[in-house]
Coordinates of C-alpha atoms in Angstrom, one line a residue:
X1 CA 107.3 196.7 214.5
X2 CA 109.2 193.8 216.4
X3 CA 111.5 194.9 219.0
X4 CA 115.1 193.8 218.3
X5 CA 116.2 190.4 219.4
X6 CA 118.1 190.6 222.7
X7 CA 121.8 189.8 222.7
X8 CA 122.5 186.6 224.5
X9 CA 123.8 186.9 228.1
X10 CA 127.4 186.7 228.8
X11 CA 126.9 183.2 230.4
X12 CA 125.1 182.0 227.4
X13 CA 127.6 183.5 224.9
X14 CA 130.4 181.8 227.0
X15 CA 128.6 178.5 226.8
X16 CA 128.1 178.7 223.2
X17 CA 131.7 179.9 222.4
X18 CA 132.9 176.9 224.5
X19 CA 130.8 174.6 222.6
X20 CA 132.0 175.9 219.3
X21 CA 135.6 175.7 220.7
X22 CA 135.3 172.0 221.5
X23 CA 134.0 171.3 217.9
X24 CA 137.1 172.9 216.5
X25 CA 135.1 175.8 215.2
X26 CA 137.7 178.3 216.6
X27 CA 136.9 181.4 214.4
X28 CA 133.2 181.2 215.2
X29 CA 134.2 180.6 218.9
X30 CA 136.2 183.7 218.8
X31 CA 133.4 185.8 217.6
X32 CA 131.2 184.7 220.5
X33 CA 133.8 185.7 223.1
X34 CA 134.9 189.0 221.3
X35 CA 131.0 190.1 221.4
X36 CA 131.2 189.5 225.1
X37 CA 134.3 191.7 225.4
X38 CA 132.7 194.5 223.3
X39 CA 130.1 195.0 226.0
X40 CA 132.1 193.8 229.0
X41 CA 135.9 194.4 228.2
X42 CA 136.9 193.4 231.9
X43 CA 135.2 190.1 231.9
X44 CA 137.9 187.7 233.0
X45 CA 136.2 184.4 231.8
X46 CA 135.7 186.0 228.3
X47 CA 139.3 187.2 228.1
X48 CA 140.7 183.8 229.2
X49 CA 138.4 182.1 226.7
X50 CA 139.5 184.6 224.0
X51 CA 143.0 183.9 224.7
X52 CA 142.7 180.1 224.6
X53 CA 141.0 180.4 221.2
X54 CA 143.6 182.9 219.8
X55 CA 146.2 180.1 220.8
X56 CA 144.3 177.4 219.1
X57 CA 144.5 179.6 216.1
X58 CA 148.2 179.8 216.6
X59 CA 148.0 183.6 217.0
X60 CA 150.3 183.5 220.0
X61 CA 151.0 187.1 220.6
X62 CA 147.3 188.1 220.6
X63 CA 146.6 185.1 223.0
X64 CA 149.3 186.3 225.4
X65 CA 147.8 189.7 225.4
X66 CA 144.3 188.5 226.3
X67 CA 145.5 185.9 228.8
X68 CA 147.6 188.5 230.6
X69 CA 144.5 190.6 231.0
X70 CA 142.7 187.7 232.6
X71 CA 145.5 187.1 234.9
X72 CA 145.6 190.7 235.9
X73 CA 141.9 190.3 236.9
X74 CA 141.9 186.9 238.4
X75 CA 145.4 186.4 239.7
X76 CA 144.4 183.6 242.0
X77 CA 143.3 181.3 239.1
X78 CA 146.0 178.7 238.4
X79 CA 144.4 177.8 235.0
X80 CA 144.8 181.3 233.8
X81 CA 148.5 181.4 234.8
X82 CA 149.0 178.0 233.3
X83 CA 147.4 178.8 229.9
X84 CA 149.3 182.1 229.8
X85 CA 152.5 180.2 230.3
X86 CA 151.7 177.7 227.6
X87 CA 151.1 180.6 225.0
X88 CA 154.5 182.1 226.2
X89 CA 156.2 179.0 225.6
X90 CA 154.8 178.5 222.2
X91 CA 155.9 182.2 221.4
X92 CA 159.5 181.3 222.5
X93 CA 159.1 183.4 225.6
X94 CA 160.6 180.7 227.8
X95 CA 161.4 182.9 230.9
X96 CA 157.8 184.4 231.0
X97 CA 156.5 180.7 230.6
X98 CA 158.6 179.4 233.5
X99 CA 157.3 182.2 235.7
X100 CA 153.8 181.3 234.8
X101 CA 154.1 177.6 235.4
X102 CA 155.6 178.1 238.8
X103 CA 152.7 180.4 239.8
X104 CA 150.3 177.8 238.8
X105 CA 152.2 175.3 241.1
X106 CA 152.1 177.6 244.0
X107 CA 148.3 178.3 243.6
X108 CA 147.5 174.5 242.9
X109 CA 150.4 172.5 244.7
X110 CA 149.0 169.0 243.8
X111 CA 148.7 169.8 240.1
X112 CA 151.1 167.3 238.2
X113 CA 150.4 168.9 234.8
X114 CA 151.8 172.3 236.1
X115 CA 154.8 170.7 237.9
X116 CA 155.6 168.7 234.6
X117 CA 155.4 171.7 232.5
X118 CA 157.4 173.8 234.8
X119 CA 160.1 171.2 234.6
X120 CA 159.8 171.3 230.8
X121 CA 160.2 175.1 230.9
X122 CA 163.2 175.1 233.2
X123 CA 164.8 172.6 230.7
X124 CA 164.3 175.2 228.0
X125 CA 165.7 178.1 230.1
X126 CA 168.8 175.8 230.9
X127 CA 168.0 175.6 234.6
X128 CA 168.8 171.9 234.4
X129 CA 169.4 171.1 238.0
X130 CA 166.2 172.9 239.0
X131 CA 164.3 171.1 236.1
X132 CA 165.6 167.7 237.3
X133 CA 164.3 168.4 240.9
X134 CA 161.0 169.7 239.7
X135 CA 160.4 166.7 237.2
X136 CA 161.2 164.2 240.0
X137 CA 158.6 165.6 242.2
X138 CA 156.2 165.5 239.2
X139 CA 156.9 161.8 238.9
X140 CA 155.4 161.2 242.4
X141 CA 151.9 162.1 241.1
X142 CA 150.3 159.1 239.2
X143 CA 148.3 161.5 236.9
X144 CA 150.0 162.9 233.8
X145 CA 153.0 160.4 234.3
X146 CA 153.6 159.7 230.8
X147 CA 154.0 163.3 229.7
X148 CA 156.3 163.9 232.7
X149 CA 158.5 160.8 231.5
X150 CA 158.7 162.5 228.2
X151 CA 159.8 165.8 229.8
X152 CA 162.3 163.9 231.8
X153 CA 163.6 162.4 228.6
X154 CA 164.0 165.8 227.3
X155 CA 165.9 166.8 230.1
X156 CA 168.4 164.0 230.1
X157 CA 168.8 164.8 226.6
X158 CA 169.8 168.5 227.2
X159 CA 172.1 167.0 229.9
X160 CA 173.8 164.7 227.2
X161 CA 172.6 161.7 229.4
X162 CA 171.3 159.9 226.3
X163 CA 171.0 156.4 227.8
X164 CA 168.8 157.7 230.5
X165 CA 166.7 159.8 228.0
X166 CA 166.2 156.7 225.8
X167 CA 164.8 154.9 228.7
X168 CA 162.5 157.6 229.7
X169 CA 161.2 157.8 226.2
X170 CA 160.7 154.2 225.8
X171 CA 158.7 154.2 229.3
X172 CA 156.6 156.9 227.9
X173 CA 156.0 155.0 224.8
X174 CA 155.1 152.0 226.8
X175 CA 152.6 154.1 228.6
X176 CA 151.2 155.5 225.3
X177 CA 152.3 153.5 222.2
X178 CA 151.1 156.3 219.9
X179 CA 152.9 159.1 221.5
X180 CA 154.5 160.5 218.4
X181 CA 156.3 163.2 220.1
X182 CA 158.3 160.7 222.3
X183 CA 159.0 158.6 219.2
X184 CA 160.5 161.6 217.5
X185 CA 162.6 162.7 220.6
X186 CA 163.7 159.0 221.0
X187 CA 165.0 159.3 217.5
X188 CA 166.9 162.4 218.4
X189 CA 168.6 160.6 221.4
X190 CA 169.5 157.6 219.3
X191 CA 170.9 160.0 216.7
X192 CA 173.1 161.7 219.3
X193 CA 174.5 158.2 220.0
X194 CA 175.3 157.9 216.2
X195 CA 172.8 154.9 216.2
X196 CA 171.4 156.2 212.9
X197 CA 169.4 153.3 211.7
X198 CA 167.6 153.0 215.0
X199 CA 167.0 156.6 215.0
X200 CA 165.4 156.4 211.5
X201 CA 163.1 153.7 212.7
X202 CA 162.0 155.9 215.5
X203 CA 161.3 158.7 213.3
X204 CA 159.3 156.3 210.9
X205 CA 157.3 155.2 213.9
X206 CA 156.5 159.0 214.8
X207 CA 155.6 159.7 211.1
X208 CA 153.4 156.5 211.0
X209 CA 151.4 158.0 213.7
X210 CA 151.3 161.7 212.6
X211 CA 152.4 161.7 208.9
X212 CA 152.4 165.6 209.2
X213 CA 154.8 166.0 211.9
X214 CA 157.1 168.5 210.4
X215 CA 159.9 168.0 213.1
X216 CA 160.1 164.1 212.7
X217 CA 160.4 164.7 208.7
X218 CA 163.2 167.3 209.3
X219 CA 164.9 164.9 211.9
X220 CA 164.7 162.0 209.5
X221 CA 166.3 164.2 206.7
X222 CA 169.1 165.2 209.0
X223 CA 169.9 161.7 210.0
X224 CA 169.7 160.5 206.3
X225 CA 172.2 163.2 205.3
X226 CA 174.6 162.4 208.1
X227 CA 174.4 158.7 206.7
X228 CA 175.6 160.2 203.4
X229 CA 172.2 159.6 201.7
X230 CA 171.9 162.6 199.8
X231 CA 169.1 162.4 197.2
X232 CA 166.1 164.4 196.4
X233 CA 163.6 162.6 198.7
X234 CA 165.9 163.5 201.6
X235 CA 166.6 167.1 200.4
X236 CA 162.6 167.6 200.2
X237 CA 162.2 166.6 203.8
X238 CA 165.1 168.9 204.7
X239 CA 162.9 171.7 203.5
X240 CA 160.6 171.3 206.5
X241 CA 163.3 173.0 208.5
X242 CA 161.2 176.0 208.0
X243 CA 158.6 174.5 210.3
X244 CA 160.6 172.5 212.5
X245 CA 163.2 175.1 213.5
X246 CA 160.7 178.0 213.8
X247 CA 163.5 180.4 213.2
X248 CA 163.9 182.5 210.2
X249 CA 160.6 182.8 208.5
X250 CA 160.2 181.9 204.7
X251 CA 160.3 185.1 202.6
X252 CA 157.0 186.1 201.1
X253 CA 158.4 187.2 197.7
X254 CA 155.9 187.6 194.8
X255 CA 158.3 185.8 192.6
X256 CA 158.4 181.9 192.5
X257 CA 160.8 180.0 194.4
X258 CA 163.2 178.0 192.2
X259 CA 163.3 174.2 193.1
X260 CA 165.3 173.1 190.0
X261 CA 162.3 172.1 187.9
X262 CA 162.3 175.3 185.6
X263 CA 164.7 176.9 183.2
X264 CA 167.2 179.3 184.5
X265 CA 168.7 180.6 181.1
X266 CA 167.9 184.2 180.7
X267 CA 166.4 184.5 184.3
X268 CA 167.7 186.4 187.1
X269 CA 167.7 184.6 190.4
X270 CA 168.1 185.8 193.8
X271 CA 169.9 183.4 196.2
X272 CA 169.5 184.5 199.9
X273 CA 171.0 183.4 203.2
X274 CA 168.5 181.5 205.6
X275 CA 170.7 180.1 208.4
X276 CA 174.1 181.0 209.9
X277 CA 177.4 182.6 208.5
X278 CA 178.9 179.3 207.9
X279 CA 176.0 178.0 205.9
X280 CA 176.1 180.9 203.6
X281 CA 179.8 180.6 203.0
X282 CA 179.2 176.8 202.4
X283 CA 176.2 176.9 199.9
X284 CA 177.3 180.3 198.0
X285 CA 179.3 177.9 195.8
X286 CA 176.1 177.0 193.9
X287 CA 175.9 180.4 192.2
X288 CA 178.6 179.4 189.7
X289 CA 176.7 176.5 188.5
X290 CA 173.5 178.7 187.9
X291 CA 175.6 181.3 186.2
X292 CA 177.0 178.6 184.0
X293 CA 173.5 177.7 182.8
X294 CA 172.8 181.3 181.8
X295 CA 171.3 182.7 184.8
X296 CA 171.9 186.3 186.3
X297 CA 172.7 185.4 190.0
X298 CA 172.2 188.0 192.8
X299 CA 173.0 186.8 196.4
X300 CA 171.6 188.5 199.5
X301 CA 173.7 187.7 202.7
X302 CA 174.5 188.7 206.2
X303 CA 176.0 192.2 206.2
X304 CA 179.1 190.6 207.9
X305 CA 179.7 188.7 204.6
X306 CA 179.0 191.3 201.9
X307 CA 182.3 192.5 201.3
X308 CA 184.0 189.0 201.2
X309 CA 181.6 187.6 198.8
X310 CA 181.9 190.3 196.1
X311 CA 184.2 188.2 194.2
X312 CA 182.3 184.7 194.1
X313 CA 182.3 183.4 190.7
X314 CA 179.0 183.7 188.7
X315 CA 177.6 186.5 191.2
X316 CA 176.4 189.6 189.6
X317 CA 175.4 191.5 192.6
X318 CA 175.9 191.1 196.4
X319 CA 173.4 192.7 198.7
X320 CA 173.6 192.8 202.4
X321 CA 170.2 191.9 204.3
X322 CA 168.0 195.0 204.9
X323 CA 169.2 196.6 201.6
X324 CA 167.1 197.1 198.6
X325 CA 166.9 194.1 196.4
X326 CA 167.4 194.2 192.5
X327 CA 164.9 192.9 190.0
X328 CA 164.8 189.0 190.1
X329 CA 162.5 186.5 188.3
X330 CA 162.9 183.7 190.9
X331 CA 164.5 183.1 194.2
X332 CA 166.0 180.3 196.2
X333 CA 167.2 180.1 199.9
X334 CA 170.9 179.1 200.0
X335 CA 170.2 175.8 202.0
X336 CA 167.7 174.8 199.4
X337 CA 170.2 174.9 196.6
X338 CA 171.2 171.5 197.1
X339 CA 167.7 170.1 196.7
X340 CA 167.1 172.2 193.8
X341 CA 170.4 171.0 192.1
X342 CA 169.6 167.4 193.1
X343 CA 172.9 167.1 194.9
X344 CA 174.3 163.6 195.4
X345 CA 177.3 162.6 197.6
X346 CA 179.2 162.2 194.4
X347 CA 178.2 165.5 192.8
X348 CA 178.9 167.8 195.5
X349 CA 180.6 171.0 193.8
X350 CA 183.8 170.8 195.7
X351 CA 186.1 172.9 193.7
X352 CA 188.1 175.3 195.9
X353 CA 189.1 177.8 196.2
X354 CA 185.8 179.7 195.5
X355 CA 186.6 182.4 197.8
X356 CA 189.5 184.7 197.9
X357 CA 190.6 187.7 200.4
X358 CA 190.7 191.1 198.5
X359 CA 194.4 191.7 197.5
X360 CA 194.6 195.0 199.3
X361 CA 193.7 193.1 202.6
X362 CA 196.4 190.6 202.1
X363 CA 198.8 193.4 201.5
X364 CA 197.7 195.1 204.5
X365 CA 198.4 192.1 206.7
X366 CA 201.5 190.9 205.1
X367 CA 203.6 192.9 207.2
X368 CA 202.5 191.1 210.3
X369 CA 203.6 187.9 209.0
X370 CA 207.4 188.1 207.8
X371 CA 209.0 184.9 206.6
X372 CA 210.1 182.7 209.5
X373 CA 211.0 179.0 209.6
X374 CA 207.9 178.2 211.6
X375 CA 204.6 176.6 211.1
X376 CA 202.0 179.3 211.4
X377 CA 198.7 177.9 212.6
X378 CA 195.5 179.8 213.1
X379 CA 193.3 178.6 216.1
X380 CA 189.4 178.8 217.0
X381 CA 188.2 177.0 219.8
X382 CA 184.6 178.0 220.5
X383 CA 181.7 179.3 218.3
X384 CA 178.7 181.6 219.0
X385 CA 177.4 180.9 222.5
X386 CA 173.8 181.6 221.2
X387 CA 174.1 178.6 218.8
X388 CA 171.7 175.8 219.8
X389 CA 174.6 173.1 219.7
X390 CA 177.5 175.3 221.1
X391 CA 177.8 173.3 224.2
X392 CA 178.7 170.2 222.1
X393 CA 180.9 171.9 219.4
X394 CA 183.0 174.3 221.4
X395 CA 186.1 173.1 223.4
X396 CA 186.9 174.6 226.8
X397 CA 190.0 176.7 226.5
X398 CA 191.7 175.1 229.3
X399 CA 191.6 171.8 227.3
X400 CA 192.4 173.5 223.9
X401 CA 195.3 175.7 225.1
X402 CA 197.6 172.5 225.5
X403 CA 198.1 172.7 221.7
X404 CA 199.9 176.1 222.0
X405 CA 202.9 174.0 223.7
X406 CA 203.7 172.4 220.3
X407 CA 207.3 173.1 219.1
X408 CA 208.2 174.9 215.9
X409 CA 204.7 176.4 215.7
X410 CA 203.2 180.0 215.9
X411 CA 199.6 180.1 216.9
X412 CA 197.7 183.1 215.4
X413 CA 194.4 183.7 217.3
X414 CA 191.4 183.9 215.1
X415 CA 189.0 183.6 218.1
X416 CA 187.1 186.9 218.3
X417 CA 185.7 188.1 221.7
X418 CA 188.4 186.8 224.0
X419 CA 187.6 186.8 227.6
X420 CA 189.9 188.3 230.1
X421 CA 191.3 185.0 231.2
X422 CA 191.8 183.8 227.6
X423 CA 193.6 187.1 226.6
X424 CA 196.0 186.8 229.4
X425 CA 196.9 183.2 228.6
X426 CA 197.4 184.1 224.8
X427 CA 199.2 187.3 225.5
X428 CA 201.8 185.6 227.9
X429 CA 202.4 182.5 225.7
X430 CA 205.6 182.7 223.8
X431 CA 204.0 180.6 220.8
X432 CA 200.8 182.8 220.5
X433 CA 200.1 186.0 218.6
X434 CA 196.8 187.9 218.9
X435 CA 195.7 190.4 216.1
X436 CA 192.0 189.9 216.8
X437 CA 191.7 193.5 218.1
X438 CA 192.6 194.6 214.4
X439 CA 190.1 192.3 212.6
X440 CA 187.3 194.4 211.2
X441 CA 185.4 191.8 209.0
X442 CA 185.7 188.6 207.3
X443 CA 187.8 190.1 204.7
X444 CA 190.6 190.6 207.3
X445 CA 190.1 187.1 208.7
X446 CA 190.4 185.8 205.1
X447 CA 193.7 187.9 204.6
X448 CA 195.2 186.5 207.7
X449 CA 194.4 183.0 206.8
X450 CA 196.1 183.6 203.4
X451 CA 199.2 184.1 205.4
X452 CA 199.0 181.0 207.3
X453 CA 200.0 177.2 206.9
X454 CA 197.2 175.6 208.7
X455 CA 194.0 176.5 210.8
X456 CA 192.7 174.4 213.6
X457 CA 189.2 175.1 214.5
X458 CA 186.0 173.8 215.8
X459 CA 182.8 173.7 213.8
X460 CA 182.2 177.4 213.2
X461 CA 182.2 179.9 210.2
X462 CA 185.8 180.3 210.3
X463 CA 186.2 176.6 209.5
X464 CA 184.0 177.1 206.3
X465 CA 185.9 180.2 205.4
X466 CA 189.2 178.4 205.4
X467 CA 187.8 175.5 203.4
X468 CA 186.3 177.8 200.9
X469 CA 189.6 179.5 200.7
X470 CA 191.2 176.2 199.9
X471 CA 193.6 176.5 202.7
X472 CA 194.2 173.5 205.1
X473 CA 192.0 173.2 208.0
X474 CA 191.9 170.6 210.9
X475 CA 188.2 170.6 212.1
X476 CA 187.4 169.4 215.6
X477 CA 184.1 167.6 215.7
X478 CA 181.8 166.4 218.4
X479 CA 180.8 162.7 218.7
X480 CA 177.5 163.4 217.0
X481 CA 178.3 166.0 214.4
X482 CA 176.4 168.2 212.0
X483 CA 174.9 166.4 209.1
X484 CA 177.4 167.9 206.8
X485 CA 180.4 166.2 208.2
X486 CA 179.0 162.8 207.9
X487 CA 180.3 159.9 209.9
X488 CA 183.2 157.3 209.9
X489 CA 185.5 159.5 207.7
X490 CA 188.4 162.0 208.2
X491 CA 187.8 163.9 205.2
X492 CA 185.0 166.1 203.9
X493 CA 183.4 165.9 200.4
X494 CA 182.5 169.6 200.8
X495 CA 186.0 171.0 201.4
X496 CA 189.0 168.9 200.0
X497 CA 191.6 170.7 202.1
X498 CA 189.9 169.7 205.3
X499 CA 190.8 167.0 207.8
X500 CA 188.2 165.9 210.4
X501 CA 189.2 165.0 214.0
X502 CA 186.2 163.3 215.7
X503 CA 185.4 162.8 219.3
X504 CA 185.7 159.0 220.2
X505 CA 182.9 159.4 222.8
X506 CA 180.5 162.1 223.7
X507 CA 182.2 165.0 225.4
X508 CA 185.9 163.5 225.1
X509 CA 187.8 166.4 223.8
X510 CA 191.0 165.3 225.5
X511 CA 191.5 162.6 223.0
X512 CA 191.0 164.9 220.1
X513 CA 193.4 167.3 221.4
X514 CA 195.9 164.5 222.2
X515 CA 195.6 163.3 218.6
X516 CA 196.1 166.8 217.1
X517 CA 199.2 167.5 219.3
X518 CA 200.7 164.3 218.2
X519 CA 200.1 164.8 214.6
X520 CA 201.0 168.5 214.6
X521 CA 204.4 168.1 216.0
X522 CA 205.9 166.1 213.0
X523 CA 204.2 168.3 210.7
X524 CA 205.7 171.4 212.2
X525 CA 209.0 169.6 212.2
X526 CA 208.8 168.7 208.6
X527 CA 207.9 172.3 207.8
X528 CA 210.9 173.8 209.4
X529 CA 213.1 171.3 207.4
X530 CA 211.0 172.6 204.4
X531 CA 209.6 169.2 203.7
X532 CA 206.0 168.9 202.3
X533 CA 203.8 168.5 205.3
X534 CA 200.7 166.2 205.2
X535 CA 198.4 168.9 206.3
X536 CA 195.3 167.7 204.0
X537 CA 193.7 164.3 203.5
X538 CA 195.3 161.9 201.0

């Protein structure tokens, strides 16, 4: 009988695994490395290579586990720290990534690759001043300069220094003309300056180099939508948000997704929220059209909105996220309904109101608003600080508060979560009223809005709520707004009762507030004289 074939030595297995890895045969390489670990579970090189291979297979959590074990055994190896940091960055664990890249620079001070990635990581953790210092140091090295220029462009973009960002991206592209990520981010900086045609060109260049680049496809779609180009091709590329945003994963329902190409009569369809509260409020309007074509429509929404959306036309049942779902034949994410309905600019379903506050809530709040010869104005000046664009869309309270001095107005605070300084100002101001401590949910907010003449708000869920209720709302927009607000117009095709007040330049809220104050005073005076105020677009 032949003796069993001896297992390859760890060195031979490592060599074979590395060879398979270089050939892109990652699953086979993983087998080699895991065979070593089965016999030598504390082999740092095998752990490191296993982690690297899992990373290439996009199994980031498993990669982090193996790489962390390798680091614990060889804490003096800069490459191990660097690779662990890279895996953490791809898993969205940016603080851990920053620590790992910093350790790599300590262990190898002349490694430009590590310095550049440390600067990128500091940008992602919003340590922007530190990132600038780090990246300026990284630029002193000749190696890896193109990538560092790209990372510096991302930093300048985060700082809203878009002219500088554009120059850094262009210099990176000159060094590497087929640098598709730099073309994509160049498009973002151009779009931030409302240079939409130039941005579309940059995205086109990125896609010409890497046609599968989901981020560039999504950015191209966002720019087209902001341009007012609503058509099926654009909505189709907007579907790449699932990959580009890497936020809410797609639902793995057994039932097919409805994309508008199959009958709905006699079918039950689940519409489900896939982005923020304001998005849910905006796109739940599509339920009525589906019901009118014979579908039974259920909607699954954020728990904060369940009570408010009970009365949406065409909806059979409202389910809060996490609750058991009813039977359904097809499903559609709410942000995919414009694609499924082939929505064009001129066919946006804009009938309002399509939401209403429950009558019992209106009665609950009515005593708080006795009749008075005054213009009652709700106010919201900031959104969720966790929102990726909150720094652009929110207004500093010290800037916004000057509106409160407008005569003939009573300002009703709808801003939840006031900080102590804001609370003190609102409480002391003779024109302000704060009931936010008694607001329990969106039904309460809707009932308060029903008592008001006007709401002035930044781009948050409250603005969508007021528009859906069919009440006048003045919306404050940053220079480069979200796609749904388009450009160069002061009305919204989504909400007929909305007026748009846009920044004339990046960061210039002072001009917006001054314009609102100038327009609000005669409106309030007319209201007191019981004349019809021009609160809404003509």
